[in-house]
mmCIF file of C-alpha atoms in Angstrom:
data_model
loop_
_atom_site.group_PDB
_atom_site.id
_atom_site.type_symbol
_atom_site.label_atom_id
_atom_site.label_comp_id
_atom_site.label_asym_id
_atom_site.label_seq_id
_atom_site.Cartn_x
_atom_site.Cartn_y
_atom_site.Cartn_z
ATOM 1 C CA MET N 1 178.449 -46.809 146.419
ATOM 2 C CA SER N 2 177.382 -50.090 148.191
ATOM 3 C CA PHE N 3 179.799 -52.967 148.159
ATOM 4 C CA ALA N 4 176.808 -54.717 145.788
ATOM 5 C CA ALA N 5 176.740 -51.876 143.596
ATOM 6 C CA CYS N 6 180.560 -52.288 142.909
ATOM 7 C CA LEU N 7 180.465 -55.416 141.433
ATOM 8 C CA THR N 8 179.204 -56.568 138.213
ATOM 9 C CA LEU N 9 179.183 -59.550 135.656
ATOM 10 C CA SER N 10 179.956 -59.724 131.696
ATOM 11 C CA THR N 11 176.274 -60.941 131.329
ATOM 12 C CA PRO N 12 174.119 -59.423 133.796
ATOM 13 C CA LEU N 13 171.093 -61.344 133.522
ATOM 14 C CA LEU N 14 173.104 -64.416 134.942
ATOM 15 C CA SER N 15 173.046 -62.574 138.167
ATOM 16 C CA LEU N 16 169.395 -63.808 138.636
ATOM 17 C CA LEU N 17 170.659 -67.522 138.439
ATOM 18 C CA LEU N 18 173.449 -66.671 141.010
ATOM 19 C CA GLU N 19 173.900 -66.313 144.529
ATOM 20 C CA ARG N 20 173.992 -62.611 145.882
ATOM 21 C CA LEU N 21 177.496 -61.181 145.307
ATOM 22 C CA GLU N 22 177.416 -58.834 147.935
ATOM 23 C CA ARG N 23 177.426 -61.949 150.595
ATOM 24 C CA TYR N 24 181.019 -62.470 149.630
ATOM 25 C CA VAL N 25 181.937 -60.620 152.590
ATOM 26 C CA PRO N 26 183.296 -61.782 156.009
ATOM 27 C CA GLY N 27 180.375 -64.159 157.563
ATOM 28 C CA GLY N 28 179.547 -65.080 154.225
ATOM 29 C CA TYR N 29 179.913 -67.194 151.548
ATOM 30 C CA HIS N 30 183.557 -68.623 150.739
ATOM 31 C CA PRO N 31 184.780 -67.853 147.118
ATOM 32 C CA VAL N 32 185.091 -71.353 145.067
ATOM 33 C CA HIS N 33 186.309 -71.816 141.656
ATOM 34 C CA ILE N 34 186.727 -75.015 139.483
ATOM 35 C CA GLY N 35 189.482 -77.174 140.073
ATOM 36 C CA ASP N 36 189.765 -75.890 143.893
ATOM 37 C CA GLN N 37 190.378 -79.120 146.470
ATOM 38 C CA PHE N 38 188.818 -79.250 149.901
ATOM 39 C CA HIS N 39 190.003 -81.047 152.527
ATOM 40 C CA ASN N 40 192.998 -82.565 150.792
ATOM 41 C CA ARG N 41 190.473 -84.854 148.959
ATOM 42 C CA TYR N 42 187.730 -83.297 147.203
ATOM 43 C CA ARG N 43 188.505 -81.667 143.741
ATOM 44 C CA VAL N 44 185.548 -79.080 142.361
ATOM 45 C CA LEU N 45 184.335 -79.894 138.888
ATOM 46 C CA HIS N 46 180.926 -78.201 138.807
ATOM 47 C CA LYS N 47 178.702 -76.195 140.627
ATOM 48 C CA LEU N 48 175.365 -77.649 141.696
ATOM 49 C CA GLY N 49 173.478 -74.826 143.217
ATOM 50 C CA HIS N 50 173.121 -72.382 146.192
ATOM 51 C CA GLY N 51 170.934 -71.072 148.967
ATOM 52 C CA SER N 52 170.790 -68.176 151.091
ATOM 53 C CA TYR N 53 173.528 -69.841 153.358
ATOM 54 C CA SER N 54 175.657 -71.995 151.593
ATOM 55 C CA THR N 55 176.600 -73.019 147.760
ATOM 56 C CA THR N 56 176.543 -76.600 146.708
ATOM 57 C CA TRP N 57 179.508 -78.135 144.325
ATOM 58 C CA LEU N 58 179.632 -81.389 142.169
ATOM 59 C CA ALA N 59 183.490 -82.875 143.378
ATOM 60 C CA ARG N 60 185.478 -85.856 142.755
ATOM 61 C CA ASP N 61 186.236 -87.573 145.933
ATOM 62 C CA GLN N 62 190.001 -88.646 145.263
ATOM 63 C CA LYS N 63 189.800 -91.038 147.813
ATOM 64 C CA THR N 64 187.106 -93.054 146.171
ATOM 65 C CA GLU N 65 187.122 -91.838 142.836
ATOM 66 C CA LYS N 66 183.223 -90.981 142.944
ATOM 67 C CA LEU N 67 181.262 -87.800 142.467
ATOM 68 C CA VAL N 68 180.018 -86.447 145.581
ATOM 69 C CA ALA N 69 178.286 -83.132 146.298
ATOM 70 C CA VAL N 70 179.847 -80.618 148.641
ATOM 71 C CA LYS N 71 178.039 -78.006 150.458
ATOM 72 C CA VAL N 72 179.918 -75.148 151.540
ATOM 73 C CA GLY N 73 178.126 -73.011 154.409
ATOM 74 C CA THR N 74 178.500 -69.312 154.794
ATOM 75 C CA ALA N 75 180.585 -68.057 157.819
ATOM 76 C CA ASP N 76 177.370 -67.245 159.424
ATOM 77 C CA SER N 77 175.311 -70.232 158.845
ATOM 78 C CA ASN N 78 174.456 -72.618 161.577
ATOM 79 C CA PRO N 79 175.642 -76.312 161.115
ATOM 80 C CA ARG N 80 172.138 -77.586 162.379
ATOM 81 C CA GLU N 81 171.333 -79.537 158.842
ATOM 82 C CA ALA N 82 174.398 -81.539 159.050
ATOM 83 C CA ASP N 83 173.582 -82.370 162.773
ATOM 84 C CA ILE N 84 170.357 -83.537 161.935
ATOM 85 C CA LEU N 85 171.179 -85.308 158.588
ATOM 86 C CA SER N 86 173.661 -87.361 160.524
ATOM 87 C CA GLU N 87 171.211 -88.278 162.931
ATOM 88 C CA LEU N 88 168.612 -89.411 160.543
ATOM 89 C CA SER N 89 170.760 -91.246 158.098
ATOM 90 C CA PRO N 90 173.707 -92.677 160.419
ATOM 91 C CA THR N 91 173.617 -95.605 157.641
ATOM 92 C CA ASN N 92 172.156 -96.064 154.032
ATOM 93 C CA GLU N 93 170.304 -99.070 155.078
ATOM 94 C CA PRO N 94 166.426 -99.331 154.658
ATOM 95 C CA THR N 95 164.513 -98.603 157.856
ATOM 96 C CA THR N 96 161.694 -100.648 159.111
ATOM 97 C CA SER N 97 158.695 -98.980 160.236
ATOM 98 C CA ALA N 98 154.837 -99.666 161.007
ATOM 99 C CA PHE N 99 154.188 -99.375 157.241
ATOM 100 C CA GLY N 100 156.990 -101.641 156.055
ATOM 101 C CA GLN N 101 160.648 -101.287 155.433
ATOM 102 C CA PHE N 102 161.869 -98.579 153.085
ATOM 103 C CA ASP N 103 164.758 -96.472 152.345
ATOM 104 C CA ILE N 104 165.858 -93.517 154.371
ATOM 105 C CA SER N 105 164.935 -90.593 152.045
ATOM 106 C CA PHE N 106 167.428 -88.070 153.593
ATOM 107 C CA PRO N 107 170.913 -87.638 152.086
ATOM 108 C CA PRO N 108 173.615 -89.608 154.207
ATOM 109 C CA ILE N 109 176.237 -87.438 155.347
ATOM 110 C CA LEU N 110 179.564 -88.946 154.039
ATOM 111 C CA ASP N 111 182.097 -86.500 155.622
ATOM 112 C CA ARG N 112 182.333 -83.246 157.551
ATOM 113 C CA PHE N 113 184.823 -80.498 157.918
ATOM 114 C CA LYS N 114 185.696 -76.821 158.120
ATOM 115 C CA ILE N 115 187.246 -74.463 155.618
ATOM 116 C CA GLN N 116 188.905 -71.382 156.881
ATOM 117 C CA GLY N 117 188.771 -68.505 154.139
ATOM 118 C CA THR N 118 189.127 -64.887 153.767
ATOM 119 C CA ASN N 119 185.539 -64.500 154.698
ATOM 120 C CA GLY N 120 185.764 -66.735 157.423
ATOM 121 C CA LEU N 121 185.381 -70.261 159.061
ATOM 122 C CA HIS N 122 183.148 -72.287 156.733
ATOM 123 C CA PRO N 123 181.095 -75.551 157.793
ATOM 124 C CA CYS N 124 181.160 -77.738 155.464
ATOM 125 C CA TYR N 125 179.663 -81.478 154.393
ATOM 126 C CA VAL N 126 179.723 -84.066 151.823
ATOM 127 C CA THR N 127 176.780 -86.133 150.694
ATOM 128 C CA LEU N 128 175.909 -88.096 147.630
ATOM 129 C CA PRO N 129 174.619 -86.151 144.458
ATOM 130 C CA ALA N 130 171.237 -85.196 143.339
ATOM 131 C CA ARG N 131 169.914 -84.784 140.100
ATOM 132 C CA ALA N 132 167.383 -81.685 140.544
ATOM 133 C CA SER N 133 164.610 -80.765 142.706
ATOM 134 C CA LEU N 134 160.713 -81.895 141.972
ATOM 135 C CA SER N 135 159.913 -78.016 141.560
ATOM 136 C CA ASP N 136 162.883 -77.644 138.990
ATOM 137 C CA ALA N 137 161.712 -81.005 136.960
ATOM 138 C CA ARG N 138 158.397 -79.529 136.532
ATOM 139 C CA GLU N 139 159.560 -76.113 135.763
ATOM 140 C CA ALA N 140 161.689 -77.676 133.029
ATOM 141 C CA SER N 141 158.660 -79.144 131.447
ATOM 142 C CA LEU N 142 155.941 -77.298 129.235
ATOM 143 C CA LYS N 143 153.511 -80.050 130.256
ATOM 144 C CA ARG N 144 154.260 -79.669 134.161
ATOM 145 C CA LEU N 145 153.015 -83.094 135.135
ATOM 146 C CA PHE N 146 154.618 -86.089 136.461
ATOM 147 C CA GLN N 147 153.362 -89.512 135.071
ATOM 148 C CA LEU N 148 150.606 -90.999 137.559
ATOM 149 C CA ASN N 149 152.827 -93.891 138.817
ATOM 150 C CA VAL N 150 155.442 -91.519 139.543
ATOM 151 C CA ALA N 151 153.589 -89.251 141.159
ATOM 152 C CA ARG N 152 151.991 -91.747 143.366
ATOM 153 C CA ALA N 153 155.617 -92.981 144.290
ATOM 154 C CA LEU N 154 157.086 -89.903 145.225
ATOM 155 C CA ALA N 155 153.812 -88.745 147.198
ATOM 156 C CA ALA N 156 154.391 -92.160 149.138
ATOM 157 C CA GLN N 157 158.088 -91.439 149.883
ATOM 158 C CA LEU N 158 157.262 -88.074 151.071
ATOM 159 C CA ALA N 159 154.742 -89.208 153.597
ATOM 160 C CA LEU N 160 156.999 -91.997 154.696
ATOM 161 C CA SER N 161 159.648 -89.306 155.219
ATOM 162 C CA VAL N 162 157.589 -86.972 157.248
ATOM 163 C CA ALA N 163 156.159 -89.756 159.344
ATOM 164 C CA PHE N 164 159.851 -90.730 159.790
ATOM 165 C CA LEU N 165 161.223 -87.523 160.770
ATOM 166 C CA HIS N 166 157.949 -86.825 163.236
ATOM 167 C CA SER N 167 158.771 -89.811 164.904
ATOM 168 C CA LYS N 168 162.047 -88.799 165.905
ATOM 169 C CA GLY N 169 160.302 -85.682 167.449
ATOM 170 C CA LEU N 170 161.481 -83.279 164.453
ATOM 171 C CA VAL N 171 159.316 -80.761 162.454
ATOM 172 C CA HIS N 172 160.746 -80.193 158.840
ATOM 173 C CA GLY N 173 159.626 -76.598 158.880
ATOM 174 C CA ASP N 174 160.077 -75.886 155.041
ATOM 175 C CA LEU N 175 158.460 -78.476 153.200
ATOM 176 C CA HIS N 176 157.775 -77.752 149.659
ATOM 177 C CA LEU N 177 158.778 -79.485 146.121
ATOM 178 C CA GLY N 178 161.674 -77.174 145.890
ATOM 179 C CA ASN N 179 163.399 -79.290 148.985
ATOM 180 C CA VAL N 180 162.766 -82.633 147.372
ATOM 181 C CA LEU N 181 165.396 -83.560 145.226
ATOM 182 C CA LEU N 182 165.521 -86.824 142.915
ATOM 183 C CA ARG N 183 168.290 -88.685 143.605
ATOM 184 C CA ALA N 184 171.179 -89.343 141.051
ATOM 185 C CA PRO N 185 171.879 -92.761 139.911
ATOM 186 C CA THR N 186 174.339 -95.068 141.427
ATOM 187 C CA ALA N 187 176.105 -95.311 138.172
ATOM 188 C CA PHE N 188 176.237 -91.465 138.135
ATOM 189 C CA GLN N 189 178.759 -91.341 140.746
ATOM 190 C CA ASP N 190 181.417 -93.399 138.312
ATOM 191 C CA LEU N 191 181.063 -90.940 135.616
ATOM 192 C CA PRO N 192 184.762 -89.957 134.408
ATOM 193 C CA ASP N 193 185.297 -86.038 134.602
ATOM 194 C CA GLN N 194 185.250 -86.034 130.588
ATOM 195 C CA GLU N 195 181.975 -88.039 130.044
ATOM 196 C CA LEU N 196 180.851 -85.564 132.972
ATOM 197 C CA TYR N 197 181.471 -82.718 130.590
ATOM 198 C CA ASP N 198 180.450 -84.427 127.416
ATOM 199 C CA GLU N 199 177.121 -85.481 128.435
ATOM 200 C CA TYR N 200 176.056 -82.140 130.672
ATOM 201 C CA GLY N 201 178.386 -79.601 129.437
ATOM 202 C CA GLN N 202 181.607 -77.474 130.791
ATOM 203 C CA PRO N 203 181.140 -74.784 133.396
ATOM 204 C CA GLN N 204 180.530 -71.596 131.976
ATOM 205 C CA ALA N 205 182.303 -68.904 133.781
ATOM 206 C CA GLU N 206 181.400 -65.489 133.618
ATOM 207 C CA PRO N 207 183.998 -62.941 135.055
ATOM 208 C CA VAL N 208 183.057 -60.897 138.234
ATOM 209 C CA THR N 209 184.399 -56.989 137.894
ATOM 210 C CA ARG N 210 184.400 -53.883 139.771
ATOM 211 C CA VAL N 211 182.461 -51.400 138.158
ATOM 212 C CA ASP N 212 185.336 -48.745 139.000
ATOM 213 C CA GLY N 213 187.802 -51.143 137.475
ATOM 214 C CA LYS N 214 189.534 -51.764 140.733
ATOM 215 C CA ARG N 215 191.102 -55.248 141.759
ATOM 216 C CA LEU N 216 188.557 -57.631 143.416
ATOM 217 C CA PRO N 217 188.449 -57.806 147.252
ATOM 218 C CA PRO N 218 190.449 -61.303 148.142
ATOM 219 C CA GLY N 219 187.008 -62.657 149.548
ATOM 220 C CA VAL N 220 185.202 -62.697 145.848
ATOM 221 C CA PRO N 221 185.454 -65.182 143.439
ATOM 222 C CA SER N 222 186.734 -63.981 139.964
ATOM 223 C CA TYR N 223 183.933 -65.611 138.318
ATOM 224 C CA GLY N 224 180.311 -66.579 138.621
ATOM 225 C CA LEU N 225 178.909 -69.831 137.612
ATOM 226 C CA SER N 226 175.572 -71.049 137.114
ATOM 227 C CA GLY N 227 174.515 -74.761 138.238
ATOM 228 C CA ILE N 228 175.061 -77.781 136.068
ATOM 229 C CA TRP N 229 171.277 -79.237 134.928
ATOM 230 C CA LEU N 230 171.521 -83.074 135.911
ATOM 231 C CA GLY N 231 167.561 -83.303 135.857
ATOM 232 C CA GLU N 232 164.938 -84.513 133.290
ATOM 233 C CA CYS N 233 161.734 -82.681 132.544
ATOM 234 C CA SER N 234 159.167 -84.326 134.950
ATOM 235 C CA GLU N 235 157.190 -86.008 132.485
ATOM 236 C CA LYS N 236 160.052 -88.411 131.232
ATOM 237 C CA ILE N 237 160.905 -89.491 134.583
ATOM 238 C CA THR N 238 160.390 -92.989 135.285
ATOM 239 C CA LEU N 239 159.172 -95.124 138.138
ATOM 240 C CA GLN N 240 162.772 -96.770 138.838
ATOM 241 C CA GLU N 241 164.262 -93.087 138.486
ATOM 242 C CA ALA N 242 161.487 -91.541 140.948
ATOM 243 C CA LYS N 243 163.812 -92.092 144.164
ATOM 244 C CA ILE N 244 164.005 -88.865 146.527
ATOM 245 C CA TRP N 245 166.050 -87.048 148.828
ATOM 246 C CA VAL N 246 164.225 -84.581 151.481
ATOM 247 C CA SER N 247 166.610 -81.899 151.945
ATOM 248 C CA ASP N 248 167.150 -78.512 153.308
ATOM 249 C CA LEU N 249 166.808 -79.026 156.872
ATOM 250 C CA GLY N 250 168.304 -75.934 158.162
ATOM 251 C CA GLU N 251 164.844 -74.828 159.558
ATOM 252 C CA ALA N 252 164.172 -78.621 161.051
ATOM 253 C CA PHE N 253 163.669 -78.414 165.088
ATOM 254 C CA ARG N 254 162.294 -80.231 168.093
ATOM 255 C CA PRO N 255 159.257 -78.436 169.150
ATOM 256 C CA SER N 256 159.848 -80.384 172.421
ATOM 257 C CA ILE N 257 162.779 -78.039 173.356
ATOM 258 C CA GLU N 258 162.443 -74.962 171.128
ATOM 259 C CA ASN N 259 159.612 -72.702 170.072
ATOM 260 C CA ARG N 260 158.843 -71.083 166.567
ATOM 261 C CA TYR N 261 156.123 -68.880 165.848
ATOM 262 C CA GLU N 262 156.745 -68.094 162.204
ATOM 263 C CA SER N 263 157.050 -69.860 158.892
ATOM 264 C CA ILE N 264 159.243 -69.526 156.259
ATOM 265 C CA THR N 265 157.297 -71.782 153.978
ATOM 266 C CA PRO N 266 156.739 -70.166 150.090
ATOM 267 C CA VAL N 267 153.540 -68.252 150.492
ATOM 268 C CA SER N 268 151.394 -70.846 148.220
ATOM 269 C CA GLY N 269 151.823 -73.419 150.600
ATOM 270 C CA ARG N 270 152.304 -71.528 154.155
ATOM 271 C CA PRO N 271 149.819 -72.928 156.841
ATOM 272 C CA PRO N 272 146.534 -70.655 157.539
ATOM 273 C CA GLU N 273 147.912 -69.929 161.271
ATOM 274 C CA PHE N 274 150.799 -68.055 160.016
ATOM 275 C CA LEU N 275 149.026 -66.009 157.216
ATOM 276 C CA PHE N 276 146.401 -65.124 159.648
ATOM 277 C CA LYS N 277 148.923 -64.449 162.359
ATOM 278 C CA SER N 278 147.349 -66.614 164.799
ATOM 279 C CA GLY N 279 150.004 -66.727 167.234
ATOM 280 C CA ASN N 280 150.271 -70.617 166.908
ATOM 281 C CA GLN N 281 153.768 -72.411 167.007
ATOM 282 C CA VAL N 282 155.139 -73.994 164.227
ATOM 283 C CA SER N 283 154.489 -77.702 164.865
ATOM 284 C CA PHE N 284 154.009 -81.111 163.359
ATOM 285 C CA SER N 285 150.725 -79.904 162.101
ATOM 286 C CA SER N 286 152.640 -77.321 160.236
ATOM 287 C CA ASP N 287 154.074 -79.687 158.475
ATOM 288 C CA ILE N 288 150.918 -81.859 157.795
ATOM 289 C CA TRP N 289 149.394 -78.798 155.971
ATOM 290 C CA THR N 290 152.582 -78.374 153.846
ATOM 291 C CA LEU N 291 152.611 -82.040 152.889
ATOM 292 C CA ALA N 292 149.052 -82.099 151.713
ATOM 293 C CA CYS N 293 150.051 -79.144 149.601
ATOM 294 C CA SER N 294 153.114 -80.976 148.273
ATOM 295 C CA ILE N 295 151.275 -84.170 147.610
ATOM 296 C CA TRP N 296 148.599 -82.230 145.485
ATOM 297 C CA ASN N 297 151.504 -80.274 143.777
ATOM 298 C CA ILE N 298 152.965 -83.614 142.841
ATOM 299 C CA LEU N 299 149.742 -85.187 141.186
ATOM 300 C CA SER N 300 148.680 -81.604 139.568
ATOM 301 C CA GLN N 301 149.731 -79.456 136.997
ATOM 302 C CA ARG N 302 149.575 -76.209 139.302
ATOM 303 C CA PRO N 303 149.772 -75.766 143.032
ATOM 304 C CA LEU N 304 146.715 -76.137 144.872
ATOM 305 C CA PHE N 305 146.332 -72.556 146.281
ATOM 306 C CA ASP N 306 147.806 -70.271 143.737
ATOM 307 C CA ASP N 307 145.265 -68.710 141.487
ATOM 308 C CA CYS N 308 146.922 -65.697 140.114
ATOM 309 C CA PHE N 309 150.313 -64.700 139.223
ATOM 310 C CA PHE N 310 152.579 -63.693 142.178
ATOM 311 C CA PRO N 311 149.923 -64.237 144.891
ATOM 312 C CA ASP N 312 150.072 -62.280 148.051
ATOM 313 C CA GLU N 313 149.334 -63.549 151.605
ATOM 314 C CA ASP N 314 145.815 -62.282 151.125
ATOM 315 C CA ASP N 315 145.148 -63.849 147.938
ATOM 316 C CA ILE N 316 146.093 -67.175 149.418
ATOM 317 C CA MET N 317 144.167 -66.679 152.228
ATOM 318 C CA CYS N 318 141.007 -66.036 150.122
ATOM 319 C CA GLN N 319 141.642 -69.019 148.271
ATOM 320 C CA GLN N 320 142.216 -70.964 151.640
ATOM 321 C CA ILE N 321 138.595 -69.978 152.827
ATOM 322 C CA ASP N 322 137.191 -70.685 149.182
ATOM 323 C CA PHE N 323 138.199 -73.904 149.432
ATOM 324 C CA LEU N 324 137.657 -74.818 153.291
ATOM 325 C CA GLY N 325 134.310 -72.551 153.936
ATOM 326 C CA LEU N 326 134.145 -69.970 156.753
ATOM 327 C CA SER N 327 132.871 -72.636 159.361
ATOM 328 C CA GLY N 328 135.836 -73.979 160.280
ATOM 329 C CA LEU N 329 137.748 -70.488 160.499
ATOM 330 C CA PRO N 330 138.098 -69.391 164.103
ATOM 331 C CA ASN N 331 136.566 -65.814 164.508
ATOM 332 C CA SER N 332 139.476 -64.294 165.847
ATOM 333 C CA TRP N 333 141.254 -65.048 162.781
ATOM 334 C CA TRP N 334 138.686 -63.365 160.411
ATOM 335 C CA ASP N 335 138.211 -60.430 162.847
ATOM 336 C CA LYS N 336 142.015 -59.687 162.743
ATOM 337 C CA TRP N 337 142.263 -60.191 158.978
ATOM 338 C CA GLU N 338 142.555 -56.342 157.831
ATOM 339 C CA ARG N 339 141.952 -56.955 154.050
ATOM 340 C CA ARG N 340 139.055 -59.225 153.872
ATOM 341 C CA SER N 341 136.949 -56.868 152.505
ATOM 342 C CA LYS N 342 138.617 -56.867 149.340
ATOM 343 C CA TYR N 343 137.616 -60.558 148.733
ATOM 344 C CA PHE N 344 134.440 -61.089 151.200
ATOM 345 C CA THR N 345 131.243 -58.842 152.389
ATOM 346 C CA GLU N 346 130.993 -58.740 156.215
ATOM 347 C CA THR N 347 128.744 -61.669 156.241
ATOM 348 C CA GLY N 348 131.342 -63.863 154.526
ATOM 349 C CA GLU N 349 129.996 -63.937 151.082
ATOM 350 C CA PRO N 350 132.312 -63.561 148.247
ATOM 351 C CA SER N 351 132.655 -59.870 147.144
ATOM 352 C CA HIS N 352 130.603 -58.775 143.960
ATOM 353 C CA GLY N 353 132.072 -60.038 140.717
ATOM 354 C CA ARG N 354 134.817 -62.474 142.162
ATOM 355 C CA GLU N 355 134.877 -65.875 140.755
ATOM 356 C CA VAL N 356 135.053 -68.567 143.428
ATOM 357 C CA LEU N 357 136.676 -71.831 142.588
ATOM 358 C CA SER N 358 136.096 -75.154 144.336
ATOM 359 C CA TRP N 359 138.013 -78.363 144.945
ATOM 360 C CA GLU N 360 136.288 -80.043 142.729
ATOM 361 C CA TYR N 361 136.799 -77.671 139.645
ATOM 362 C CA ILE N 362 140.640 -77.485 140.285
ATOM 363 C CA PHE N 363 140.757 -81.138 140.544
ATOM 364 C CA GLU N 364 139.185 -81.319 137.162
ATOM 365 C CA GLU N 365 141.075 -78.514 135.645
ATOM 366 C CA ASP N 366 144.560 -79.150 136.797
ATOM 367 C CA ILE N 367 144.793 -82.858 137.352
ATOM 368 C CA GLN N 368 142.022 -84.683 135.072
ATOM 369 C CA LYS N 369 142.011 -82.367 132.085
ATOM 370 C CA ALA N 370 145.594 -81.664 132.254
ATOM 371 C CA ARG N 371 146.329 -85.078 132.058
ATOM 372 C CA GLY N 372 143.676 -86.125 129.299
ATOM 373 C CA ASN N 373 144.927 -83.184 127.222
ATOM 374 C CA GLU N 374 148.369 -84.954 127.058
ATOM 375 C CA GLY N 375 146.916 -88.445 126.451
ATOM 376 C CA TYR N 376 147.975 -89.456 130.057
ATOM 377 C CA PRO N 377 145.772 -91.717 132.038
ATOM 378 C CA GLN N 378 143.526 -89.865 134.406
ATOM 379 C CA VAL N 379 142.621 -90.664 137.909
ATOM 380 C CA SER N 380 139.811 -93.074 138.514
ATOM 381 C CA PRO N 381 136.828 -92.143 140.326
ATOM 382 C CA ALA N 382 137.431 -94.217 143.128
ATOM 383 C CA GLU N 383 141.083 -93.061 143.435
ATOM 384 C CA LYS N 384 139.800 -89.552 143.278
ATOM 385 C CA GLU N 385 137.255 -90.124 146.346
ATOM 386 C CA ALA N 386 140.359 -91.677 148.128
ATOM 387 C CA ILE N 387 142.606 -88.713 147.286
ATOM 388 C CA PHE N 388 140.089 -86.033 148.647
ATOM 389 C CA ALA N 389 139.297 -88.417 151.751
ATOM 390 C CA MET N 390 142.977 -88.216 152.856
ATOM 391 C CA ILE N 391 143.716 -84.492 151.950
ATOM 392 C CA ARG N 392 140.632 -82.988 153.620
ATOM 393 C CA PRO N 393 141.616 -83.780 157.146
ATOM 394 C CA MET N 394 145.317 -82.591 156.282
ATOM 395 C CA LEU N 395 143.894 -79.221 155.454
ATOM 396 C CA THR N 396 141.994 -77.723 158.406
ATOM 397 C CA PHE N 397 142.391 -74.257 159.704
ATOM 398 C CA LYS N 398 142.926 -75.204 163.144
ATOM 399 C CA PRO N 399 146.345 -77.248 163.535
ATOM 400 C CA GLU N 400 144.880 -79.442 166.485
ATOM 401 C CA ASP N 401 142.416 -80.542 163.968
ATOM 402 C CA ARG N 402 144.877 -82.153 161.478
ATOM 403 C CA CYS N 403 145.554 -85.485 161.293
ATOM 404 C CA THR N 404 148.945 -87.065 161.703
ATOM 405 C CA ALA N 405 151.380 -88.388 159.236
ATOM 406 C CA ALA N 406 150.829 -92.008 160.626
ATOM 407 C CA GLN N 407 147.347 -91.375 159.840
ATOM 408 C CA VAL N 408 148.246 -90.295 156.445
ATOM 409 C CA LEU N 409 149.975 -93.461 155.753
ATOM 410 C CA GLN N 410 146.953 -95.297 156.932
ATOM 411 C CA SER N 411 144.658 -93.586 154.650
ATOM 412 C CA LYS N 412 142.980 -95.785 151.681
ATOM 413 C CA TRP N 413 145.087 -93.848 149.067
ATOM 414 C CA MET N 414 148.368 -94.473 150.472
ATOM 415 C CA THR N 415 147.630 -98.028 150.997
ATOM 416 C CA GLU N 416 146.016 -98.830 147.673
ATOM 417 C CA TRP N 417 147.721 -96.621 145.298
ATOM 418 C CA ALA N 418 150.695 -94.756 146.437
ATOM 419 C CA LEU N 419 152.501 -97.128 148.688
ATOM 420 C CA PRO N 420 152.164 -100.018 146.205
ATOM 421 C CA GLU N 421 153.888 -98.223 143.500
ATOM 422 C CA TYR N 422 156.618 -97.394 145.824
ATOM 423 C CA GLN N 423 157.250 -100.839 146.358
ATOM 424 C CA LYS N 424 157.771 -101.607 142.863
ATOM 425 C CA ILE N 425 160.549 -99.545 142.798
ATOM 426 C CA LYS N 426 162.276 -101.307 145.358
#
């Protein structure tokens, strides 16, 4: 029996919300319990979440009495993210760019240390707590929409963040709404323990046991915890609350000194050069494609490229061609696509009976009608034209044909609609 099969929870469905228990082995996660103290300073109060290479905990900094987030890496994780964040956010002061002064949208590193545990040596860093990702805020809503002024401000901050990252010679490499976090208000950091639990709930521990009844190995926690929900439904987020952190920079890198040829971005937002296996490198242009998809997803009720449940790479490739047309697709990409006959004839016409959706149709259904049906303001014809004028140069098949992040910020939609809404927050 495998190690994973030896472990179970009293509520099996909870395992879908937790990190993989089989990763509590040498080289994997560090077992954490409520009340643990890190670095003789940070007392664990609740769990915030987890990723493939870390768990994140809400803790009380006993030196400042503030609430903080402590990210505990697996013993085999790379401290790259903390190194990059330290470089990007050496202070929490506003940064001046060619587009004015804006707040750094990357979480500042407050402290760094290592924990020696039964599963190895774990890199840790401390930052400010966040409420929830933009993706989680949408998932928590039946409407799945941000208010239009909020959507504009979120898009502006995201574009500014990518432009700032690129100006430092860095590619994010995994940009999507799950990696964009809503900041917690400053007052949240002063919330006493009991008020925190009264408002957001006590940690609900589910015992971890072995199916054979034997004692747990020392590197496994005695219970599992789902993350605390500090967020809000997307439509309830106000403009003053719409300040973000761009997170999960573990995939960020400098193309000038490192080459990468695979994208780990979720398939619905993955740039076409990686779906078509073109041999192109991950680049600044890759971020521009994912930025375009992210901005559309902020404005819309549904992702741009996602016309079916659980789409695979071929479904997304088909929709990209439907939207962009075959004229810009390199012939070599088309020739290498083995499953194209499922979607297209050899002359490039849609296969018999297949419905082809246009950008215009998707815009009307997922942005205009979706907002109108909820009684929300809709996008004006002038703003719609500006959105399309900005998005089209960001979404080209050939990476070298895409615009830059600086050009995105210079677009009419950014200068006349998005950036002005962001300025209102400040």
